[in-house]
Amino acid sequence: MPNSPVSAKDVAELAGVSRAAVSRCFTPGASVSPETRAKILKAADKLGYQVNRLASGLIRNESGIIALICAELSTPYRSQLLAALTAALQRAGKVALVINTDRSDGSVEQALRQAISYRTDAAVFLSGMPAKSLAETCRRNGMRLVLINRDEGYPGSLLVRLADAEAGRRAVGLLQAAGCRKLALASSCADTPSLVGRERGFRAAATKAGLDWIELRHGTTSYETGLELGMSLLTRQDRPDGIFCTTDLMACGIIDCARWRFGIRVPDDLSLIGFDDIPQSGWEGYELTTFQQPVDEIAEKSVEWLLTGGASETAEEVSFVPILKPRKSLRRGFDPDVRALP
Amino acid sequence: MPNSPVSAKDVAELAGVSRAAVSRCFTPGASVSPETRAKILKAADKLGYQVNRLASGLIRNESGIIALICAELSTPYRSQLLAALTAALQRAGKVALVINTDRSDGSVEQALRQAISYRTDAAVFLSGMPAKSLAETCRRNGMRLVLINRDEGYPGSLLVRLADAEAGRRAVGLLQAAGCRKLALASSCADTPSLVGRERGFRAAATKAGLDWIELRHGTTSYETGLELGMSLLTRQDRPDGIFCTTDLMACGIIDCARWRFGIRVPDDLSLIGFDDIPQSGWEGYELTTFQQPVDEIAEKSVEWLLTGGASETAEEVSFVPILKPRKSLRRGFDPDVRALP
DNA sequence: CTGAAAGCGCTTACAG
DNA sequence: CTGAAAGCGCTTACAG
């Protein structure tokens, strides 16, 4: 029972070649003759040899590891993005190191230090944002950064943006078109760039349309917050009949609050638009009209950039526009031909 | 702009000590005098030094990386377990390499090979199961295995089990106590050890009680399957009034199907019990009575075993019993003192 | 407590 | 195409 994994040396001996030849055999593009390759492959297979990526990463200065830094990863939207990212990474022959961050101070910094110590080729931030100095350290170390749904990029990083404000703007138009008289903007206090963008767009459009609207922000970005948002909004004298909620998860809470606590019918008495298109939005109890985050495209694009891309000095940026996913939470009678709408 | 990360050598030079001293300074338990330690720490901090875990892993034969192998990780239950596991690992100073597996052949084998090539200290299987020969290879390489909700363990591995059959059994009693006349067992065709165990327990108890029950299995383990299960079950002549569904996700589908497609009231006309206790089960539209998987304890225990534990030759095993989480999907009037029930 | 030296498993110029 | 040799950044006996 050999307690040590087989190394290239073992394979070389069995195949009767040098360790360099073995190494070449597993290096794409290196030159080995068909005969030696065959001999080596045979020996490797027999011994169950796997290249030691720790060693090769050390020498080649490329570990093949990508850090995925993320808070609250069990949340529907996050876990979908995480799944898409790990899958895309795997298809590209890379591997994902998942690091949780929590609300505590220094948590993202610590995550990034972990990433650095494993010499990950890159770090993808699904949430949170590294301090500029730390980002600089990463870049010096040849580590690439992709920032998803963040405000600003850093030199040599990829910023993946979503047209959040645009969605907020469109929500106002859609709610109006659905015949809503009293609009509300519901959000959490998380103040992430995504939420802030959606809120801003809503405000801009509502202002422009000369509308008077209610605005409410509460707690964390969760289902429970949706419930509380619903409690506040739906007990008001001037109860809104059209709500744009910055997140599907919270919107589900509002719907449940409306339906089960107040008997308010969606969409008859209340129209609602969310954002994200989490799986639950499609469930029959919700049927939430929402803006879909193109999770797969985001993942695909991020990985593609990671793979190619000379480390440019400027911050690169890609933008996606969330696609409206019409379901049943907007009052009927509104024109289903969405393209014709604002 | 130095494009190479700082190494122990740089720190040693700046601090005026040997590279060995620097290494010791970052090795718990190694002997360094307070003065040299201070000098080194200062220099390291100034340079932004981070120990290269690739190199230390190589030399110490311990990478600090744990592979988490998992299919469909964006599913509510899986993503919760994944979050718990990564968090527990981080608290222990380890790091999680997340590998997706899909339904395709050889997918788990490939995942495990990835893990081996990164010389992960261990692999945790959240789903799927490695072939015995591969498991043996892992053990020879000093890699530990933890198998969650699997059927059998391997020598030197930890098997984490849940009392699935027990839950299935209790479900029958609870449904009976709720006054249900016609029971049904609803599941997917996934045939995982967990599902099979729950099904078996149900059957055993129903048989023992001399009950006649309907049994239906369908598709994958998903919300959509729940919908279809509902369609089949609720259109029957002898429509059941009590269902044990092996998974909350599917149970949510059944509830929605009953409520929105047939106007069947839960729990008045239909009682339901699920399994997992995913967050959605607590949402107001579901209020599903279910058995809770102790996700945090499972994660905690797994990591603890990973940290301690001489590699014993036998397969170790821990069992958890899922806790009944009473909500509102069981018909009222049934004794809320759950302890008194079967 | 400390440093010089050997070695982990690999890759990559460098000759041939 | 192939091998001998140097070197990646670290740790760990081994002396002192």
XYZ file of C-alpha atoms (C1' of nucleotides) in Angstrom:
716
model
C 0.000 0.000 0.000
C 2.117 2.859 -1.249
C 1.000 5.930 0.657
C 2.550 8.299 -1.822
C 0.861 9.233 -5.033
C 2.664 8.191 -8.149
C 4.884 10.842 -9.632
C 6.251 11.524 -13.078
C 9.404 9.778 -12.008
C 7.564 6.511 -11.461
C 5.950 6.786 -14.840
C 9.278 7.630 -16.481
C 10.922 4.590 -14.991
C 8.163 2.260 -16.033
C 8.111 3.675 -19.539
C 11.863 3.800 -19.792
C 12.069 7.476 -20.616
C 13.132 10.633 -18.850
C 10.885 12.556 -16.441
C 11.040 15.447 -18.878
C 9.408 13.316 -21.530
C 6.591 12.463 -19.181
C 6.072 16.094 -18.428
C 5.971 16.958 -22.113
C 3.489 14.233 -22.725
C 1.012 16.050 -20.502
C 1.854 19.527 -21.721
C -0.311 20.593 -24.642
C 1.824 21.533 -27.591
C 5.052 20.001 -26.407
C 6.838 17.747 -28.820
C 6.909 14.048 -28.174
C 7.078 11.309 -30.743
C 4.005 9.140 -31.152
C 5.889 6.086 -29.900
C 7.160 7.604 -26.673
C 3.800 9.221 -26.098
C 2.126 5.838 -26.382
C 4.599 4.221 -24.012
C 4.182 6.990 -21.490
C 0.416 7.071 -21.677
C 0.326 3.351 -21.141
C 2.548 3.512 -18.105
C 0.656 6.501 -16.704
C -2.602 4.726 -17.072
C -1.305 1.605 -15.450
C 0.011 3.522 -12.473
C -2.968 5.835 -12.226
C -0.788 8.870 -12.630
C -2.283 12.338 -12.319
C -0.131 15.392 -12.871
C 0.370 17.179 -9.587
C -1.234 20.550 -10.210
C 0.301 21.962 -7.081
C 3.743 21.438 -8.516
C 2.891 22.379 -12.055
C 1.054 25.446 -10.844
C 4.084 26.448 -8.865
C 6.443 26.134 -11.766
C 4.231 27.474 -14.508
C 2.934 30.289 -12.399
C -0.584 29.312 -13.298
C -2.560 27.261 -10.886
C -5.693 26.780 -12.941
C -7.661 27.794 -9.875
C -10.183 30.607 -10.002
C -11.511 32.050 -6.777
C -15.235 32.715 -6.559
C -15.905 35.168 -3.787
C -19.473 35.408 -2.692
C -21.729 36.196 0.243
C -24.900 34.318 1.066
C -24.343 31.749 -1.565
C -27.428 29.728 -0.739
C -29.714 32.457 -1.964
C -31.530 31.487 -5.179
C -29.937 34.056 -7.441
C -26.453 33.609 -6.036
C -26.517 29.855 -6.154
C -27.608 29.976 -9.773
C -24.791 32.296 -10.702
C -22.380 30.163 -8.749
C -23.530 27.039 -10.529
C -23.218 28.699 -13.920
C -19.757 29.952 -13.098
C -18.390 26.686 -11.782
C -19.809 24.866 -14.781
C -18.296 27.315 -17.260
C -14.981 27.153 -15.459
C -14.944 23.395 -15.587
C -15.691 23.353 -19.261
C -12.623 25.545 -19.683
C -10.498 23.117 -17.699
C -10.301 25.417 -14.696
C -11.361 24.760 -11.184
C -13.374 26.864 -8.740
C -12.300 27.783 -5.251
C -15.391 29.047 -3.494
C -14.897 31.496 -0.688
C -17.728 32.698 1.489
C -17.752 36.176 2.789
C -20.055 37.334 5.497
C -21.098 40.753 6.652
C -18.136 41.104 8.963
C -15.416 43.622 8.354
C -12.376 42.472 6.514
C -14.193 39.441 5.269
C -13.634 40.112 1.583
C -10.079 41.134 2.250
C -9.456 37.868 3.997
C -11.077 35.997 1.140
C -8.795 37.672 -1.315
C -5.753 36.876 0.779
C -6.779 33.242 0.723
C -7.032 33.462 -3.022
C -3.617 35.025 -3.281
C -2.035 32.430 -1.079
C -3.331 29.722 -3.376
C -2.067 31.753 -6.302
C -5.392 31.619 -8.039
C -5.254 32.831 -11.606
C -8.173 35.126 -10.987
C -10.864 36.089 -8.552
C -14.481 36.617 -9.454
C -16.500 38.767 -7.103
C -20.166 37.833 -7.093
C -20.729 40.303 -4.317
C -18.643 42.647 -2.263
C -15.694 44.521 -3.573
C -12.009 44.453 -2.770
C -10.295 47.582 -1.556
C -8.344 49.326 -4.243
C -4.975 48.651 -2.663
C -5.712 44.967 -2.471
C -6.907 44.941 -6.053
C -3.604 46.504 -6.968
C -1.753 43.759 -5.131
C -3.701 41.197 -7.092
C -2.819 42.789 -10.358
C 0.853 42.937 -9.473
C 0.660 39.242 -8.799
C -0.781 38.659 -12.231
C -4.134 37.788 -10.783
C -7.108 38.910 -12.818
C -10.263 40.280 -11.323
C -13.807 40.096 -12.531
C -16.351 42.195 -10.753
C -19.969 41.292 -11.241
C -22.596 43.958 -10.761
C -20.200 46.402 -9.182
C -19.973 50.124 -9.519
C -16.531 50.672 -10.842
C -13.755 48.590 -12.263
C -10.054 48.586 -11.600
C -7.297 48.734 -14.165
C -6.902 45.347 -15.731
C -10.171 44.018 -14.396
C -13.404 43.090 -16.085
C -16.520 44.775 -14.895
C -19.738 42.961 -15.715
C -22.667 45.282 -15.561
C -26.354 44.973 -15.907
C -28.594 47.741 -17.141
C -30.177 48.064 -13.731
C -31.362 51.631 -14.054
C -32.882 50.825 -17.407
C -34.935 48.068 -15.808
C -36.129 50.397 -13.068
C -37.161 52.845 -15.716
C -39.036 50.277 -17.717
C -40.800 49.041 -14.619
C -42.426 52.432 -14.201
C -43.700 52.353 -17.769
C -44.993 48.837 -17.435
C -46.792 49.588 -14.214
C -48.366 52.647 -15.778
C -49.406 50.707 -18.829
C -51.012 48.162 -16.531
C -53.191 50.971 -15.281
C -51.654 51.416 -11.856
C -52.500 54.675 -10.126
C -50.260 54.599 -7.142
C -46.749 53.276 -7.572
C -44.275 52.092 -5.008
C -40.606 51.282 -5.052
C -39.659 48.538 -2.611
C -36.122 47.568 -1.791
C -33.800 46.455 0.949
C -31.224 48.537 2.760
C -28.361 46.569 1.281
C -27.318 49.470 -0.904
C -25.471 47.310 -3.371
C -24.733 48.848 -6.751
C -27.388 46.633 -8.342
C -30.170 47.718 -6.040
C -29.143 51.333 -6.098
C -29.162 51.297 -9.887
C -32.623 49.807 -10.094
C -33.920 52.311 -7.561
C -32.372 55.212 -9.396
C -33.913 54.193 -12.687
C -37.321 53.924 -11.117
C -37.060 57.340 -9.524
C -35.866 58.951 -12.707
C -38.717 57.569 -14.763
C -41.349 58.280 -12.145
C -40.136 61.819 -11.759
C -40.078 62.309 -15.475
C -43.607 61.013 -15.760
C -44.671 63.461 -13.106
C -45.732 60.640 -10.829
C -45.985 60.621 -7.098
C -44.674 57.427 -5.625
C -44.077 55.717 -2.335
C -40.615 54.527 -1.528
C -39.718 52.004 1.100
C -36.516 50.239 2.007
C -36.142 47.687 4.697
C -33.633 45.206 6.196
C -31.630 42.670 4.252
C -32.372 41.332 0.810
C -34.573 38.399 1.765
C -38.013 36.870 1.599
C -38.690 37.992 5.152
C -37.932 41.567 4.226
C -40.515 41.219 1.472
C -43.066 40.254 4.074
C -42.254 43.323 6.133
C -42.216 45.550 3.103
C -45.663 44.209 2.345
C -46.874 44.916 5.863
C -45.818 48.541 5.674
C -46.919 49.173 2.138
C -50.253 47.423 2.238
C -51.552 48.895 5.474
C -51.126 52.450 4.266
C -54.008 54.787 3.736
C -52.795 55.396 0.218
C -52.027 51.805 -0.523
C -50.100 51.341 -3.779
C -51.558 49.275 -6.590
C -48.287 48.863 -8.457
C -44.957 47.906 -6.928
C -41.517 47.545 -8.405
C -39.507 45.406 -6.060
C -35.761 45.375 -6.676
C -35.458 41.666 -6.082
C -37.632 38.632 -6.806
C -36.938 37.135 -3.422
C -38.446 40.152 -1.707
C -41.239 40.325 -4.272
C -42.258 36.779 -3.332
C -42.584 37.987 0.243
C -44.730 40.910 -0.809
C -46.994 38.661 -2.847
C -47.438 36.253 0.026
C -48.097 39.104 2.412
C -50.688 40.601 0.107
C -52.416 37.335 -0.581
C -52.339 35.559 2.732
C -52.411 38.364 5.223
C -54.645 40.837 3.482
C -56.479 38.912 0.821
C -55.212 41.340 -1.775
C -55.302 39.750 -5.196
C -52.343 39.826 -7.536
C -52.612 41.188 -10.167
C -56.237 42.300 -9.836
C -55.677 44.604 -6.888
C -51.947 44.841 -7.008
C -49.430 44.648 -9.821
C -45.866 43.674 -9.140
C -42.581 43.582 -11.002
C -39.461 41.976 -9.649
C -35.881 41.505 -10.715
C -33.605 38.460 -11.161
C -35.955 35.761 -12.371
C -35.178 33.232 -9.699
C -36.811 29.840 -10.166
C -39.454 30.595 -7.560
C -40.760 33.489 -9.649
C -41.978 30.942 -12.116
C -43.736 28.865 -9.490
C -47.491 28.845 -9.783
C -48.057 30.652 -6.543
C -46.084 33.643 -7.748
C -46.033 33.932 -11.537
C -44.009 37.041 -11.100
C -43.289 39.315 -14.019
C -39.660 40.154 -13.703
C -36.410 41.080 -15.341
C -34.183 38.153 -16.034
C -30.518 38.238 -15.207
C -28.682 36.415 -17.979
C -26.779 34.265 -15.527
C -25.364 31.869 -18.085
C -24.177 34.597 -20.379
C -22.565 36.409 -17.495
C -20.714 33.264 -16.511
C -19.747 32.477 -20.064
C -18.473 35.949 -20.759
C -16.515 36.116 -17.529
C -14.759 32.857 -18.187
C -14.061 33.777 -21.763
C -12.409 36.989 -20.663
C -10.399 35.105 -18.089
C -9.122 32.712 -20.689
C -8.156 35.196 -23.339
C -7.312 38.750 -22.659
C -3.904 40.262 -22.343
C -3.836 42.070 -19.060
C -4.729 45.466 -20.370
C -4.085 48.499 -18.274
C -7.576 49.831 -18.527
C -10.698 48.524 -16.900
C -12.752 46.539 -19.346
C -16.483 46.429 -19.172
C -19.354 44.417 -20.570
C -22.992 45.201 -20.161
C -25.991 42.970 -20.289
C -29.521 44.090 -20.492
C -31.966 42.169 -18.353
C -34.779 40.710 -20.385
C -38.353 41.248 -19.368
C -40.006 38.008 -18.475
C -43.738 38.635 -18.660
C -45.797 36.459 -16.347
C -48.983 37.134 -14.471
C -48.276 39.678 -11.805
C -49.112 42.644 -14.005
C -52.761 43.438 -14.330
C -54.359 41.956 -17.408
C -55.592 44.061 -20.182
C -52.224 45.599 -20.611
C -50.759 45.213 -24.027
C -48.791 41.969 -24.126
C -46.676 43.281 -26.945
C -43.931 44.395 -24.679
C -41.763 45.834 -27.421
C -44.265 48.567 -27.987
C -43.945 49.715 -24.411
C -41.491 52.179 -22.915
C 5.664 46.995 -11.223
C 7.093 43.681 -10.081
C 5.040 41.008 -11.738
C 6.145 38.305 -9.362
C 4.582 37.819 -5.966
C 6.890 38.329 -3.043
C 8.487 35.171 -1.743
C 9.935 34.124 1.563
C 13.313 34.993 0.182
C 12.343 38.635 -0.237
C 11.044 38.752 3.293
C 14.171 37.065 4.615
C 16.392 39.582 2.925
C 14.459 42.542 4.202
C 14.346 41.160 7.712
C 17.974 40.054 7.600
C 17.296 36.441 8.465
C 17.326 33.108 6.648
C 14.457 31.903 4.515
C 14.075 29.021 6.939
C 13.320 31.468 9.709
C 10.599 33.063 7.638
C 9.093 29.694 6.983
C 9.100 28.851 10.663
C 7.472 32.109 11.476
C 4.424 31.028 9.519
C 4.449 27.445 10.691
C 2.365 26.931 13.820
C 4.459 25.430 16.575
C 7.860 26.122 15.058
C 10.392 27.791 17.273
C 11.344 31.362 16.563
C 12.472 33.922 19.081
C 10.121 36.783 19.729
C 12.595 39.274 18.282
C 13.120 37.521 14.955
C 9.413 36.851 14.741
C 8.707 40.536 15.124
C 11.275 41.477 12.501
C 9.921 38.944 10.068
C 6.296 39.840 10.601
C 7.121 43.466 10.031
C 8.947 42.752 6.809
C 6.222 40.381 5.623
C 3.578 42.929 6.292
C 5.478 45.627 4.493
C 5.966 43.459 1.438
C 2.476 42.010 1.519
C 3.837 38.506 1.774
C 1.488 35.560 1.657
C 2.800 32.045 2.036
C 2.502 30.218 -1.270
C 0.130 27.390 -0.454
C 0.941 25.655 -3.675
C 4.527 25.240 -2.597
C 3.788 24.509 1.031
C 1.124 22.052 0.024
C 3.577 20.314 -2.202
C 6.204 19.985 0.449
C 3.985 19.240 3.413
C 1.822 16.885 1.473
C -1.239 18.718 2.684
C -2.835 21.260 0.426
C -5.507 22.516 2.768
C -7.954 22.096 -0.087
C -11.107 20.045 0.308
C -13.066 19.053 -2.770
C -16.829 19.386 -2.610
C -18.388 17.232 -5.279
C -21.979 17.974 -6.025
C -24.637 17.837 -8.725
C -27.286 20.504 -9.254
C -25.814 22.802 -6.730
C -28.301 25.577 -7.279
C -31.101 23.531 -5.822
C -32.281 24.912 -2.446
C -31.228 21.987 -0.321
C -27.891 21.514 -2.054
C -26.953 25.148 -1.985
C -27.684 25.271 1.721
C -25.514 22.271 2.401
C -22.814 23.709 0.207
C -22.923 27.020 2.040
C -22.740 25.284 5.410
C -19.831 23.165 4.283
C -17.780 25.973 2.800
C -18.371 28.073 5.896
C -17.335 25.277 8.252
C -14.278 24.576 6.152
C -13.229 28.189 6.206
C -13.595 28.383 9.960
C -11.192 25.454 10.116
C -8.703 27.255 7.903
C -9.404 25.026 4.932
C -10.588 25.989 1.533
C -13.306 24.508 -0.695
C -12.838 23.395 -4.263
C -16.301 23.006 -5.696
C -16.742 20.549 -8.500
C -19.988 20.169 -10.387
C -21.056 16.832 -11.638
C -23.819 16.348 -14.096
C -25.823 13.353 -15.103
C -23.295 12.248 -17.687
C -21.292 9.084 -17.318
C -17.901 9.370 -15.768
C -18.727 12.763 -14.392
C -18.033 11.912 -10.767
C -14.944 10.007 -11.748
C -13.634 13.006 -13.598
C -14.429 15.217 -10.630
C -12.468 12.965 -8.367
C -9.519 12.969 -10.743
C -9.547 16.729 -10.651
C -9.491 16.546 -6.895
C -6.598 14.132 -6.937
C -4.609 16.251 -9.321
C -4.912 19.170 -6.926
C -3.963 16.835 -4.120
C -6.961 17.823 -2.080
C -6.821 16.578 1.474
C -10.270 15.143 1.153
C -13.343 14.957 -1.017
C -16.870 15.392 0.247
C -19.599 13.899 -1.884
C -22.875 15.753 -1.547
C -24.317 13.539 -4.215
C -23.150 10.753 -6.436
C -20.665 8.180 -5.391
C -17.190 7.262 -6.537
C -16.474 3.814 -7.871
C -14.824 1.563 -5.375
C -11.539 1.356 -7.260
C -11.302 5.110 -7.421
C -12.100 5.405 -3.747
C -9.262 3.011 -3.122
C -6.924 5.192 -5.152
C -7.942 8.148 -3.030
C -7.191 6.332 0.142
C -3.805 5.261 -1.092
C -3.073 8.870 -1.803
C -3.982 9.769 1.732
C -7.107 11.512 0.602
C -10.083 11.207 2.912
C -13.614 10.710 1.747
C -16.845 11.809 3.280
C -20.012 10.479 1.781
C -23.196 12.320 2.601
C -26.466 10.442 2.410
C -24.962 7.483 0.629
C -25.715 3.845 1.004
C -22.427 2.360 2.002
C -19.071 3.630 3.116
C -15.574 2.668 2.118
C -12.720 1.749 4.401
C -11.292 4.915 5.866
C -14.224 7.048 4.845
C -16.913 8.783 6.831
C -20.469 7.992 5.958
C -22.983 10.587 7.056
C -26.432 9.138 7.218
C -29.846 10.411 7.920
C -32.627 8.320 9.393
C -34.577 8.481 6.156
C -36.628 5.372 6.649
C -37.539 6.501 10.108
C -38.935 9.733 8.686
C -40.948 7.839 6.104
C -42.341 5.725 8.876
C -43.256 8.684 11.028
C -44.910 10.380 8.088
C -47.426 7.555 7.904
C -48.274 7.912 11.565
C -48.609 11.659 11.304
C -50.836 11.456 8.289
C -53.009 8.903 10.037
C -53.199 11.024 13.147
C -54.276 13.921 10.980
C -57.228 11.836 9.988
C -56.239 11.041 6.437
C -58.075 8.148 4.860
C -56.202 7.639 1.659
C -52.442 7.999 1.719
C -50.020 8.492 -1.096
C -46.281 8.290 -1.421
C -44.888 10.718 -3.976
C -41.307 10.716 -5.145
C -39.047 11.203 -8.120
C -37.319 8.531 -10.136
C -33.890 9.645 -8.972
C -33.448 6.525 -6.869
C -30.860 8.088 -4.620
C -30.238 6.364 -1.314
C -32.031 9.178 0.507
C -35.207 8.902 -1.502
C -35.186 5.154 -1.489
C -34.818 5.157 2.282
C -37.740 7.499 2.786
C -39.882 5.478 0.438
C -38.995 2.249 2.165
C -39.881 3.613 5.568
C -43.224 4.791 4.321
C -44.045 1.452 2.778
C -43.017 -0.465 5.839
C -45.193 1.598 8.150
C -48.154 1.655 5.798
C -47.968 -2.082 5.330
C -47.678 -2.617 9.041
C -50.702 -0.429 9.657
C -52.638 -2.475 7.155
C -53.130 0.566 4.939
C -53.731 0.697 1.280
C -51.762 3.447 -0.358
C -51.053 4.991 -3.729
C -47.499 5.213 -4.876
C -46.218 7.436 -7.622
C -42.767 8.302 -8.844
C -41.973 10.683 -11.600
C -39.059 12.442 -13.365
C -36.282 14.315 -11.660
C -36.298 15.760 -8.185
C -37.712 19.182 -8.969
C -40.604 21.572 -8.482
C -41.890 20.714 -11.934
C -42.026 17.063 -11.045
C -44.140 18.054 -8.056
C -46.576 19.696 -10.410
C -46.826 16.545 -12.496
C -47.085 14.356 -9.465
C -49.974 16.542 -8.384
C -51.657 16.243 -11.752
C -51.585 12.463 -11.615
C -52.470 12.107 -7.995
C -55.216 14.687 -7.776
C -57.145 13.662 -10.843
C -57.584 10.114 -9.651
C -60.919 8.631 -8.804
C -59.573 7.666 -5.416
C -57.813 10.933 -4.799
C -55.519 10.797 -1.768
C -56.084 13.133 1.160
C -52.657 12.641 2.688
C -49.369 12.693 0.834
C -45.827 12.092 1.957
C -43.552 13.649 -0.601
C -39.901 12.670 -0.360
C -38.663 16.170 -1.040
C -39.883 19.656 -0.150
C -39.155 20.958 -3.605
C -41.565 18.481 -5.120
C -44.028 19.034 -2.290
C -44.174 22.727 -3.161
C -45.147 21.715 -6.670
C -47.885 19.444 -5.381
C -49.269 22.184 -3.149
C -49.328 24.655 -6.007
C -50.947 22.126 -8.277
C -53.621 21.349 -5.713
C -54.327 24.947 -4.897
C -54.110 26.677 -8.231
C -55.156 24.038 -10.655
C -57.792 22.223 -8.671
C -58.743 24.540 -5.860
C -57.957 21.826 -3.383
C -57.270 23.337 0.012
C -54.239 22.421 2.050
C -54.600 21.164 4.708
C -58.410 21.062 4.754
C -58.767 18.724 1.804
C -55.241 17.512 1.553
C -52.511 16.978 4.108
C -48.883 16.969 3.076
C -45.541 16.159 4.599
C -42.231 16.887 2.937
C -38.571 16.362 3.618
C -35.530 18.682 3.805
C -36.957 21.893 5.204
C -35.794 24.162 2.425
C -36.433 27.866 3.014
C -39.427 27.874 0.679
C -41.224 25.411 2.925
C -41.480 28.151 5.475
C -42.869 30.662 3.008
C -46.431 31.686 3.666
C -47.761 30.131 0.505
C -46.563 26.716 1.575
C -46.212 26.372 5.320
C -45.144 22.836 4.727
C -44.784 20.424 7.604
C -41.556 18.647 6.947
C -38.532 16.859 8.286
C -35.547 19.074 8.715
C -32.137 18.015 7.519
C -29.641 19.253 10.080
C -27.475 20.846 7.443
C -25.228 22.745 9.814
C -24.608 19.766 12.031
C -23.811 17.628 9.024
C -21.295 20.187 7.816
C -19.824 20.649 11.255
C -19.453 16.961 11.866
C -17.917 16.307 8.470
C -15.307 18.990 8.911
C -14.547 17.876 12.426
C -13.922 14.354 11.207
C -11.742 15.664 8.445
C -9.619 17.608 10.890
C -9.104 14.924 13.472
C -9.294 11.297 12.733
C -6.443 8.953 12.133
C -7.156 7.211 8.876
C -8.785 4.154 10.292
C -9.179 1.077 8.171
C -12.850 0.719 8.777
C -15.671 2.827 7.440
C -16.877 5.262 10.033
C -20.447 6.333 10.231
C -22.544 9.028 11.867
C -26.275 9.249 11.813
C -28.554 12.191 12.204
C -32.215 12.050 12.764
C -34.250 14.587 10.854
C -36.365 16.722 13.135
C -40.034 17.165 12.466
C -40.835 20.757 11.712
C -44.563 21.135 12.260
C -46.195 23.818 10.139
C -49.605 24.035 8.606
C -49.869 21.437 5.901
C -51.246 18.772 8.205
C -54.937 18.989 8.918
C -55.767 20.808 12.120
C -57.256 19.047 15.020
C -54.392 16.691 15.169
C -52.519 16.636 18.424
C -49.807 19.279 18.230
C -47.802 17.441 20.849
C -45.680 15.708 18.337
C -43.680 13.733 20.830
C -46.685 11.687 21.723
C -47.050 10.509 18.170
C -45.530 7.483 16.508
C 16.872 29.528 18.374
C 19.017 29.663 13.754
C 21.103 28.782 9.066
C 22.840 25.800 5.153
C 21.330 22.111 2.570
C 18.382 18.732 0.654
C 14.235 17.712 -1.478
C 8.850 17.966 -2.798
C 7.069 17.174 -8.141
C 7.047 19.574 -11.724
C 8.525 22.528 -16.285
C 11.613 24.558 -19.383
C 15.489 26.423 -21.693
C 19.671 24.188 -23.367
C 22.316 20.960 -25.901
C 22.526 17.147 -28.663
C 12.493 14.425 -30.556
C 14.971 13.702 -26.148
C 17.657 13.931 -21.685
C 20.456 16.311 -17.972
C 20.195 20.226 -15.315
C 18.410 24.225 -13.166
C 14.908 26.217 -10.648
C 9.776 27.325 -8.821
C 8.804 28.514 -3.343
C 8.491 26.152 0.246
C 9.611 22.867 4.670
C 12.341 20.112 7.477
C 15.788 17.286 9.429
C 20.569 18.311 10.655
C 24.158 20.734 12.855
C 25.641 24.333 15.542
